[in-house]
Amino acid sequence: MADFGLSVSNDYGSIIISSDYKVMVFSERGTFKITSRYTDAEGSGSVTFAKPITTQEPPQIFVRLVSGVHNDLGFFTVILGAPGNWTGFVVVSAVRGDPNLQNYTLEYVSCMYSNLRSVSNYGLELFDYQGNVIYTSSDNVVRFNKFSKSWTYVQGNMVDVYDSGLTIDVDDFVSISSIDRGVGWFTGHSQYAGLTLLDNGVRVLKIHNQIRAGDWYYQGTNNTCLAIPVCKFPSSRYFNA
């Protein structure tokens, strides 16, 4: 392990906390709306964090669909701010084949790498070689539930679909910051790429990639393991302080 941190071992394995093996912790939760002004145009929704996240690494954003008037929902995410001052996020959405304006309610949870001093007078604090906090026992550590491990690829004329095959429960939160705008993973041959969380009324985890016209290419999956985490955040444990 690194020179600074903690390693705990027993008969079943080990746990390492260090500046190399950082700990993802809960930051805040809330709700936001996705709406549109026109039925044939994109929708959007945004969140401003109650407190900026001051890590160098961008936060992980998880969302859960609460309600909506459409049977489909896909969007890409833009995280707002900069290293050391992440302030919120915006989602830009699209739906298919519905004459109604977009109107969704989603619940979000923002998470970050531990970097704040403990709020308790008792417990454990760990620091790196520069004296920066890497863990405190008062942190609310994220418990990952499942990950996308393989993707089924369906090639289309204009839109390619990647299906994770995961079963998404009603209380599952999907990481949407895994695809920030989305197009980078598709080697530049993309006009729009985003996560689809609702498909024909069913909760799913898919990627829809609208390919760039006039430029032939074959993306495939090449055994790529794009691991998008899915978590549960019960309000009895993960709540705003």
PDB file of C-alpha atoms in Angstrom:
ATOM      1  CA  MET A   1       0.000   0.000   0.000  1.00  0.00           C
ATOM      2  CA  ALA A   2       0.996   3.681  -0.058  1.00  0.00           C
ATOM      3  CA  ASP A   3       3.180   5.191   2.643  1.00  0.00           C
ATOM      4  CA  PHE A   4       0.178   6.928   4.214  1.00  0.00           C
ATOM      5  CA  GLY A   5      -3.120   5.195   4.951  1.00  0.00           C
ATOM      6  CA  LEU A   6      -4.580   2.153   6.612  1.00  0.00           C
ATOM      7  CA  SER A   7      -4.557  -1.548   5.739  1.00  0.00           C
ATOM      8  CA  VAL A   8      -6.739  -4.034   7.617  1.00  0.00           C
ATOM      9  CA  SER A   9      -6.550  -7.769   6.860  1.00  0.00           C
ATOM     10  CA  ASN A  10      -8.344 -10.867   8.079  1.00  0.00           C
ATOM     11  CA  ASP A  11      -9.001 -14.407   6.848  1.00  0.00           C
ATOM     12  CA  TYR A  12     -11.362 -13.144   4.139  1.00  0.00           C
ATOM     13  CA  GLY A  13      -9.267 -10.409   2.544  1.00  0.00           C
ATOM     14  CA  SER A  14      -8.160  -6.871   3.216  1.00  0.00           C
ATOM     15  CA  ILE A  15      -9.327  -3.272   3.172  1.00  0.00           C
ATOM     16  CA  ILE A  16      -6.956  -0.508   2.111  1.00  0.00           C
ATOM     17  CA  ILE A  17      -7.612   3.209   2.496  1.00  0.00           C
ATOM     18  CA  SER A  18      -4.947   5.540   1.137  1.00  0.00           C
ATOM     19  CA  SER A  19      -4.352   8.441  -1.219  1.00  0.00           C
ATOM     20  CA  ASP A  20      -4.115   5.821  -3.994  1.00  0.00           C
ATOM     21  CA  TYR A  21      -7.216   3.847  -2.947  1.00  0.00           C
ATOM     22  CA  LYS A  22      -9.615   6.668  -2.191  1.00  0.00           C
ATOM     23  CA  VAL A  23     -12.990   6.332  -0.515  1.00  0.00           C
ATOM     24  CA  MET A  24     -16.199   7.529  -2.191  1.00  0.00           C
ATOM     25  CA  VAL A  25     -18.552   9.151   0.314  1.00  0.00           C
ATOM     26  CA  PHE A  26     -22.027  10.685   0.322  1.00  0.00           C
ATOM     27  CA  SER A  27     -22.245  14.452  -0.143  1.00  0.00           C
ATOM     28  CA  GLU A  28     -25.918  15.432  -0.579  1.00  0.00           C
ATOM     29  CA  ARG A  29     -29.250  14.390  -2.051  1.00  0.00           C
ATOM     30  CA  GLY A  30     -32.279  16.154  -3.462  1.00  0.00           C
ATOM     31  CA  THR A  31     -34.753  16.213  -6.346  1.00  0.00           C
ATOM     32  CA  PHE A  32     -34.887  18.061  -9.645  1.00  0.00           C
ATOM     33  CA  LYS A  33     -37.153  18.349 -12.680  1.00  0.00           C
ATOM     34  CA  ILE A  34     -36.542  17.731 -16.359  1.00  0.00           C
ATOM     35  CA  THR A  35     -38.863  19.820 -18.525  1.00  0.00           C
ATOM     36  CA  SER A  36     -39.133  21.027 -22.111  1.00  0.00           C
ATOM     37  CA  ARG A  37     -40.717  24.046 -23.782  1.00  0.00           C
ATOM     38  CA  TYR A  38     -41.591  22.193 -26.987  1.00  0.00           C
ATOM     39  CA  THR A  39     -42.688  18.640 -27.749  1.00  0.00           C
ATOM     40  CA  ASP A  40     -40.172  18.237 -30.586  1.00  0.00           C
ATOM     41  CA  ALA A  41     -37.138  19.693 -28.809  1.00  0.00           C
ATOM     42  CA  GLU A  42     -34.733  18.646 -26.095  1.00  0.00           C
ATOM     43  CA  GLY A  43     -35.498  19.038 -22.416  1.00  0.00           C
ATOM     44  CA  SER A  44     -33.207  19.942 -19.562  1.00  0.00           C
ATOM     45  CA  GLY A  45     -32.807  20.004 -15.815  1.00  0.00           C
ATOM     46  CA  SER A  46     -30.149  21.343 -13.484  1.00  0.00           C
ATOM     47  CA  VAL A  47     -28.939  21.176  -9.903  1.00  0.00           C
ATOM     48  CA  THR A  48     -26.776  23.578  -7.911  1.00  0.00           C
ATOM     49  CA  PHE A  49     -25.122  21.849  -4.983  1.00  0.00           C
ATOM     50  CA  ALA A  50     -25.924  23.191  -1.525  1.00  0.00           C
ATOM     51  CA  LYS A  51     -22.164  23.229  -0.901  1.00  0.00           C
ATOM     52  CA  PRO A  52     -19.525  23.114  -3.656  1.00  0.00           C
ATOM     53  CA  ILE A  53     -17.470  19.926  -3.799  1.00  0.00           C
ATOM     54  CA  THR A  54     -13.823  20.854  -3.323  1.00  0.00           C
ATOM     55  CA  THR A  55     -12.062  17.714  -4.541  1.00  0.00           C
ATOM     56  CA  GLN A  56      -9.802  17.803  -7.572  1.00  0.00           C
ATOM     57  CA  GLU A  57     -11.719  14.850  -8.994  1.00  0.00           C
ATOM     58  CA  PRO A  58     -15.240  15.506 -10.306  1.00  0.00           C
ATOM     59  CA  PRO A  59     -18.129  14.182  -8.218  1.00  0.00           C
ATOM     60  CA  GLN A  60     -20.094  11.053  -8.997  1.00  0.00           C
ATOM     61  CA  ILE A  61     -23.760  11.835  -9.653  1.00  0.00           C
ATOM     62  CA  PHE A  62     -26.413   9.148  -9.213  1.00  0.00           C
ATOM     63  CA  VAL A  63     -30.087   9.560 -10.167  1.00  0.00           C
ATOM     64  CA  ARG A  64     -33.325   7.661  -9.708  1.00  0.00           C
ATOM     65  CA  LEU A  65     -36.452   8.249 -11.770  1.00  0.00           C
ATOM     66  CA  VAL A  66     -39.374   9.194  -9.527  1.00  0.00           C
ATOM     67  CA  SER A  67     -42.114  10.032 -12.037  1.00  0.00           C
ATOM     68  CA  GLY A  68     -42.745  11.210 -15.579  1.00  0.00           C
ATOM     69  CA  VAL A  69     -45.385  11.481 -18.290  1.00  0.00           C
ATOM     70  CA  HIS A  70     -43.310   9.706 -20.961  1.00  0.00           C
ATOM     71  CA  ASN A  71     -42.418   6.047 -21.407  1.00  0.00           C
ATOM     72  CA  ASP A  72     -38.845   6.881 -22.455  1.00  0.00           C
ATOM     73  CA  LEU A  73     -36.016   9.005 -21.095  1.00  0.00           C
ATOM     74  CA  GLY A  74     -32.440   9.461 -22.221  1.00  0.00           C
ATOM     75  CA  PHE A  75     -29.952  12.245 -21.521  1.00  0.00           C
ATOM     76  CA  PHE A  76     -26.343  13.280 -21.254  1.00  0.00           C
ATOM     77  CA  THR A  77     -24.783  15.052 -18.290  1.00  0.00           C
ATOM     78  CA  VAL A  78     -22.500  18.062 -17.915  1.00  0.00           C
ATOM     79  CA  ILE A  79     -20.842  18.556 -14.538  1.00  0.00           C
ATOM     80  CA  LEU A  80     -20.508  22.240 -13.678  1.00  0.00           C
ATOM     81  CA  GLY A  81     -17.517  23.908 -12.079  1.00  0.00           C
ATOM     82  CA  ALA A  82     -13.840  23.023 -12.113  1.00  0.00           C
ATOM     83  CA  PRO A  83     -11.333  21.009 -10.069  1.00  0.00           C
ATOM     84  CA  GLY A  84     -11.558  22.198  -6.481  1.00  0.00           C
ATOM     85  CA  ASN A  85     -14.942  23.866  -7.014  1.00  0.00           C
ATOM     86  CA  TRP A  86     -17.616  21.590  -8.498  1.00  0.00           C
ATOM     87  CA  THR A  87     -20.910  23.474  -8.255  1.00  0.00           C
ATOM     88  CA  GLY A  88     -23.608  21.288  -9.819  1.00  0.00           C
ATOM     89  CA  PHE A  89     -24.691  19.574 -13.008  1.00  0.00           C
ATOM     90  CA  VAL A  90     -27.002  19.886 -16.009  1.00  0.00           C
ATOM     91  CA  VAL A  91     -28.763  17.129 -17.941  1.00  0.00           C
ATOM     92  CA  VAL A  92     -29.982  17.502 -21.529  1.00  0.00           C
ATOM     93  CA  SER A  93     -32.736  15.028 -22.367  1.00  0.00           C
ATOM     94  CA  ALA A  94     -34.500  13.501 -25.345  1.00  0.00           C
ATOM     95  CA  VAL A  95     -37.606  11.326 -25.681  1.00  0.00           C
ATOM     96  CA  ARG A  96     -39.227   9.476 -28.543  1.00  0.00           C
ATOM     97  CA  GLY A  97     -42.735   9.344 -29.966  1.00  0.00           C
ATOM     98  CA  ASP A  98     -44.792  11.257 -27.409  1.00  0.00           C
ATOM     99  CA  PRO A  99     -46.835  14.422 -28.079  1.00  0.00           C
ATOM    100  CA  ASN A 100     -46.568  15.700 -24.497  1.00  0.00           C
ATOM    101  CA  LEU A 101     -44.049  18.129 -23.054  1.00  0.00           C
ATOM    102  CA  GLN A 102     -41.329  16.516 -20.993  1.00  0.00           C
ATOM    103  CA  ASN A 103     -42.012  16.577 -17.271  1.00  0.00           C
ATOM    104  CA  TYR A 104     -39.940  14.242 -15.105  1.00  0.00           C
ATOM    105  CA  THR A 105     -39.055  14.248 -11.439  1.00  0.00           C
ATOM    106  CA  LEU A 106     -35.759  12.636 -10.477  1.00  0.00           C
ATOM    107  CA  GLU A 107     -33.936  12.148  -7.212  1.00  0.00           C
ATOM    108  CA  TYR A 108     -30.184  12.697  -7.208  1.00  0.00           C
ATOM    109  CA  VAL A 109     -27.315  11.813  -4.900  1.00  0.00           C
ATOM    110  CA  SER A 110     -23.926  13.484  -5.269  1.00  0.00           C
ATOM    111  CA  CYS A 111     -20.821  11.690  -3.995  1.00  0.00           C
ATOM    112  CA  MET A 112     -17.171  12.656  -3.719  1.00  0.00           C
ATOM    113  CA  TYR A 113     -13.838  11.375  -2.525  1.00  0.00           C
ATOM    114  CA  SER A 114     -13.397  11.947   1.192  1.00  0.00           C
ATOM    115  CA  ASN A 115     -11.564  15.219   1.907  1.00  0.00           C
ATOM    116  CA  LEU A 116     -13.301  16.881   4.888  1.00  0.00           C
ATOM    117  CA  ARG A 117     -12.362  16.846   8.554  1.00  0.00           C
ATOM    118  CA  SER A 118     -14.476  14.756  10.897  1.00  0.00           C
ATOM    119  CA  VAL A 119     -17.574  16.330  12.417  1.00  0.00           C
ATOM    120  CA  SER A 120     -17.205  14.138  15.519  1.00  0.00           C
ATOM    121  CA  ASN A 121     -14.940  14.560  18.527  1.00  0.00           C
ATOM    122  CA  TYR A 122     -14.223  10.823  18.489  1.00  0.00           C
ATOM    123  CA  GLY A 123     -13.220   8.374  15.794  1.00  0.00           C
ATOM    124  CA  LEU A 124     -10.554   7.964  13.113  1.00  0.00           C
ATOM    125  CA  GLU A 125      -8.977  10.384  10.655  1.00  0.00           C
ATOM    126  CA  LEU A 126      -6.435   9.502   7.954  1.00  0.00           C
ATOM    127  CA  PHE A 127      -4.205  11.944   6.078  1.00  0.00           C
ATOM    128  CA  ASP A 128      -1.894  11.779   3.072  1.00  0.00           C
ATOM    129  CA  TYR A 129       1.725  12.944   3.024  1.00  0.00           C
ATOM    130  CA  GLN A 130       0.622  16.551   2.473  1.00  0.00           C
ATOM    131  CA  GLY A 131      -1.721  16.523   5.445  1.00  0.00           C
ATOM    132  CA  ASN A 132      -4.899  16.295   3.358  1.00  0.00           C
ATOM    133  CA  VAL A 133      -7.804  14.246   4.689  1.00  0.00           C
ATOM    134  CA  ILE A 134      -8.331  10.941   2.870  1.00  0.00           C
ATOM    135  CA  TYR A 135     -10.852   9.373   5.267  1.00  0.00           C
ATOM    136  CA  THR A 136     -12.717   9.999   8.514  1.00  0.00           C
ATOM    137  CA  SER A 137     -14.925   7.604  10.438  1.00  0.00           C
ATOM    138  CA  SER A 138     -17.755  10.139  10.286  1.00  0.00           C
ATOM    139  CA  ASP A 139     -17.868   9.803   6.489  1.00  0.00           C
ATOM    140  CA  ASN A 140     -20.945   8.151   5.015  1.00  0.00           C
ATOM    141  CA  VAL A 141     -19.249   5.650   2.707  1.00  0.00           C
ATOM    142  CA  VAL A 142     -20.931   4.709  -0.588  1.00  0.00           C
ATOM    143  CA  ARG A 143     -21.868   1.040  -0.879  1.00  0.00           C
ATOM    144  CA  PHE A 144     -21.835  -0.051  -4.501  1.00  0.00           C
ATOM    145  CA  ASN A 145     -24.644  -2.450  -5.337  1.00  0.00           C
ATOM    146  CA  LYS A 146     -23.863  -3.590  -8.893  1.00  0.00           C
ATOM    147  CA  PHE A 147     -21.993  -2.610 -12.037  1.00  0.00           C
ATOM    148  CA  SER A 148     -22.525  -2.951 -15.754  1.00  0.00           C
ATOM    149  CA  LYS A 149     -20.013  -5.628 -16.749  1.00  0.00           C
ATOM    150  CA  SER A 150     -20.804  -6.323 -20.388  1.00  0.00           C
ATOM    151  CA  TRP A 151     -22.760  -4.639 -23.145  1.00  0.00           C
ATOM    152  CA  THR A 152     -24.857  -6.030 -25.991  1.00  0.00           C
ATOM    153  CA  TYR A 153     -24.342  -3.975 -29.131  1.00  0.00           C
ATOM    154  CA  VAL A 154     -27.108  -3.374 -31.697  1.00  0.00           C
ATOM    155  CA  GLN A 155     -26.018  -1.406 -34.752  1.00  0.00           C
ATOM    156  CA  GLY A 156     -28.562   0.922 -36.350  1.00  0.00           C
ATOM    157  CA  ASN A 157     -28.693   3.154 -39.423  1.00  0.00           C
ATOM    158  CA  MET A 158     -28.461   6.343 -37.368  1.00  0.00           C
ATOM    159  CA  VAL A 159     -28.495   5.239 -33.732  1.00  0.00           C
ATOM    160  CA  ASP A 160     -26.452   2.473 -32.129  1.00  0.00           C
ATOM    161  CA  VAL A 161     -27.664   0.930 -28.873  1.00  0.00           C
ATOM    162  CA  TYR A 162     -25.583  -0.620 -26.097  1.00  0.00           C
ATOM    163  CA  ASP A 163     -27.591  -2.578 -23.536  1.00  0.00           C
ATOM    164  CA  SER A 164     -26.094  -3.359 -20.121  1.00  0.00           C
ATOM    165  CA  GLY A 165     -28.641  -6.109 -19.451  1.00  0.00           C
ATOM    166  CA  LEU A 166     -28.894  -4.987 -15.826  1.00  0.00           C
ATOM    167  CA  THR A 167     -32.192  -5.166 -13.972  1.00  0.00           C
ATOM    168  CA  ILE A 168     -32.820  -1.703 -12.546  1.00  0.00           C
ATOM    169  CA  ASP A 169     -34.990  -1.710  -9.431  1.00  0.00           C
ATOM    170  CA  VAL A 170     -37.284   1.156  -8.479  1.00  0.00           C
ATOM    171  CA  ASP A 171     -34.902   2.164  -5.659  1.00  0.00           C
ATOM    172  CA  ASP A 172     -31.718   1.925  -7.758  1.00  0.00           C
ATOM    173  CA  PHE A 173     -29.629   5.030  -8.424  1.00  0.00           C
ATOM    174  CA  VAL A 174     -27.613   4.958 -11.671  1.00  0.00           C
ATOM    175  CA  SER A 175     -24.370   6.888 -12.072  1.00  0.00           C
ATOM    176  CA  ILE A 176     -24.964   9.454 -14.810  1.00  0.00           C
ATOM    177  CA  SER A 177     -21.577  11.160 -14.537  1.00  0.00           C
ATOM    178  CA  SER A 178     -20.041   8.050 -16.112  1.00  0.00           C
ATOM    179  CA  ILE A 179     -21.065   9.552 -19.472  1.00  0.00           C
ATOM    180  CA  ASP A 180     -20.372  13.294 -19.288  1.00  0.00           C
ATOM    181  CA  ARG A 181     -21.671  14.407 -22.698  1.00  0.00           C
ATOM    182  CA  GLY A 182     -20.863  10.874 -23.755  1.00  0.00           C
ATOM    183  CA  VAL A 183     -19.197  11.394 -27.099  1.00  0.00           C
ATOM    184  CA  GLY A 184     -15.582  10.767 -26.050  1.00  0.00           C
ATOM    185  CA  TRP A 185     -16.052   7.019 -25.678  1.00  0.00           C
ATOM    186  CA  PHE A 186     -17.181   6.759 -29.310  1.00  0.00           C
ATOM    187  CA  THR A 187     -13.866   7.875 -30.868  1.00  0.00           C
ATOM    188  CA  GLY A 188     -15.313  11.108 -32.215  1.00  0.00           C
ATOM    189  CA  HIS A 189     -17.906   9.425 -34.451  1.00  0.00           C
ATOM    190  CA  SER A 190     -20.890  10.653 -32.486  1.00  0.00           C
ATOM    191  CA  GLN A 191     -23.324  13.537 -32.650  1.00  0.00           C
ATOM    192  CA  TYR A 192     -25.020  12.654 -29.402  1.00  0.00           C
ATOM    193  CA  ALA A 193     -24.501   9.917 -26.855  1.00  0.00           C
ATOM    194  CA  GLY A 194     -26.365   9.519 -23.619  1.00  0.00           C
ATOM    195  CA  LEU A 195     -27.722   7.154 -21.030  1.00  0.00           C
ATOM    196  CA  THR A 196     -31.221   5.763 -21.421  1.00  0.00           C
ATOM    197  CA  LEU A 197     -32.898   5.081 -18.085  1.00  0.00           C
ATOM    198  CA  LEU A 198     -36.460   4.426 -19.284  1.00  0.00           C
ATOM    199  CA  ASP A 199     -37.327   2.440 -22.409  1.00  0.00           C
ATOM    200  CA  ASN A 200     -40.966   1.677 -23.273  1.00  0.00           C
ATOM    201  CA  GLY A 201     -41.917   2.148 -19.631  1.00  0.00           C
ATOM    202  CA  VAL A 202     -39.198  -0.178 -18.293  1.00  0.00           C
ATOM    203  CA  ARG A 203     -36.277   0.986 -16.142  1.00  0.00           C
ATOM    204  CA  VAL A 204     -33.069   0.139 -18.013  1.00  0.00           C
ATOM    205  CA  LEU A 205     -29.426   1.069 -18.343  1.00  0.00           C
ATOM    206  CA  LYS A 206     -28.594   1.582 -22.012  1.00  0.00           C
ATOM    207  CA  ILE A 207     -26.409   3.862 -24.079  1.00  0.00           C
ATOM    208  CA  HIS A 208     -27.856   5.395 -27.247  1.00  0.00           C
ATOM    209  CA  ASN A 209     -25.281   6.791 -29.660  1.00  0.00           C
ATOM    210  CA  GLN A 210     -26.495   8.918 -32.565  1.00  0.00           C
ATOM    211  CA  ILE A 211     -23.715   8.426 -35.089  1.00  0.00           C
ATOM    212  CA  ARG A 212     -22.217  11.171 -37.203  1.00  0.00           C
ATOM    213  CA  ALA A 213     -23.588  11.083 -40.753  1.00  0.00           C
ATOM    214  CA  GLY A 214     -21.336  10.678 -43.770  1.00  0.00           C
ATOM    215  CA  ASP A 215     -18.557   8.892 -41.923  1.00  0.00           C
ATOM    216  CA  TRP A 216     -18.525   5.096 -41.845  1.00  0.00           C
ATOM    217  CA  TYR A 217     -17.064   3.299 -38.901  1.00  0.00           C
ATOM    218  CA  TYR A 218     -17.699   0.231 -36.779  1.00  0.00           C
ATOM    219  CA  GLN A 219     -17.547   0.787 -33.055  1.00  0.00           C
ATOM    220  CA  GLY A 220     -18.299  -2.658 -31.658  1.00  0.00           C
ATOM    221  CA  THR A 221     -17.431  -3.332 -28.044  1.00  0.00           C
ATOM    222  CA  ASN A 222     -13.962  -4.892 -28.390  1.00  0.00           C
ATOM    223  CA  ASN A 223     -14.524  -6.544 -25.009  1.00  0.00           C
ATOM    224  CA  THR A 224     -14.654  -3.089 -23.437  1.00  0.00           C
ATOM    225  CA  CYS A 225     -15.837  -3.115 -19.843  1.00  0.00           C
ATOM    226  CA  LEU A 226     -17.477   0.253 -19.263  1.00  0.00           C
ATOM    227  CA  ALA A 227     -18.438  -0.272 -15.639  1.00  0.00           C
ATOM    228  CA  ILE A 228     -21.268   2.078 -14.694  1.00  0.00           C
ATOM    229  CA  PRO A 229     -22.107   1.726 -10.990  1.00  0.00           C
ATOM    230  CA  VAL A 230     -25.625   1.340  -9.622  1.00  0.00           C
ATOM    231  CA  CYS A 231     -26.263   1.986  -5.927  1.00  0.00           C
ATOM    232  CA  LYS A 232     -29.019   2.112  -3.363  1.00  0.00           C
ATOM    233  CA  PHE A 233     -29.132   5.122  -1.060  1.00  0.00           C
ATOM    234  CA  PRO A 234     -31.740   4.475   1.661  1.00  0.00           C
ATOM    235  CA  SER A 235     -32.780   7.787   3.206  1.00  0.00           C
ATOM    236  CA  SER A 236     -32.408   6.303   6.681  1.00  0.00           C
ATOM    237  CA  ARG A 237     -28.639   6.153   6.127  1.00  0.00           C
ATOM    238  CA  TYR A 238     -27.861   8.744   3.459  1.00  0.00           C
ATOM    239  CA  PHE A 239     -29.411  12.062   4.426  1.00  0.00           C
ATOM    240  CA  ASN A 240     -28.427  15.716   4.356  1.00  0.00           C
ATOM    241  CA  ALA A 241     -26.825  16.914   7.564  1.00  0.00           C
TER     242      ALA A 241
END
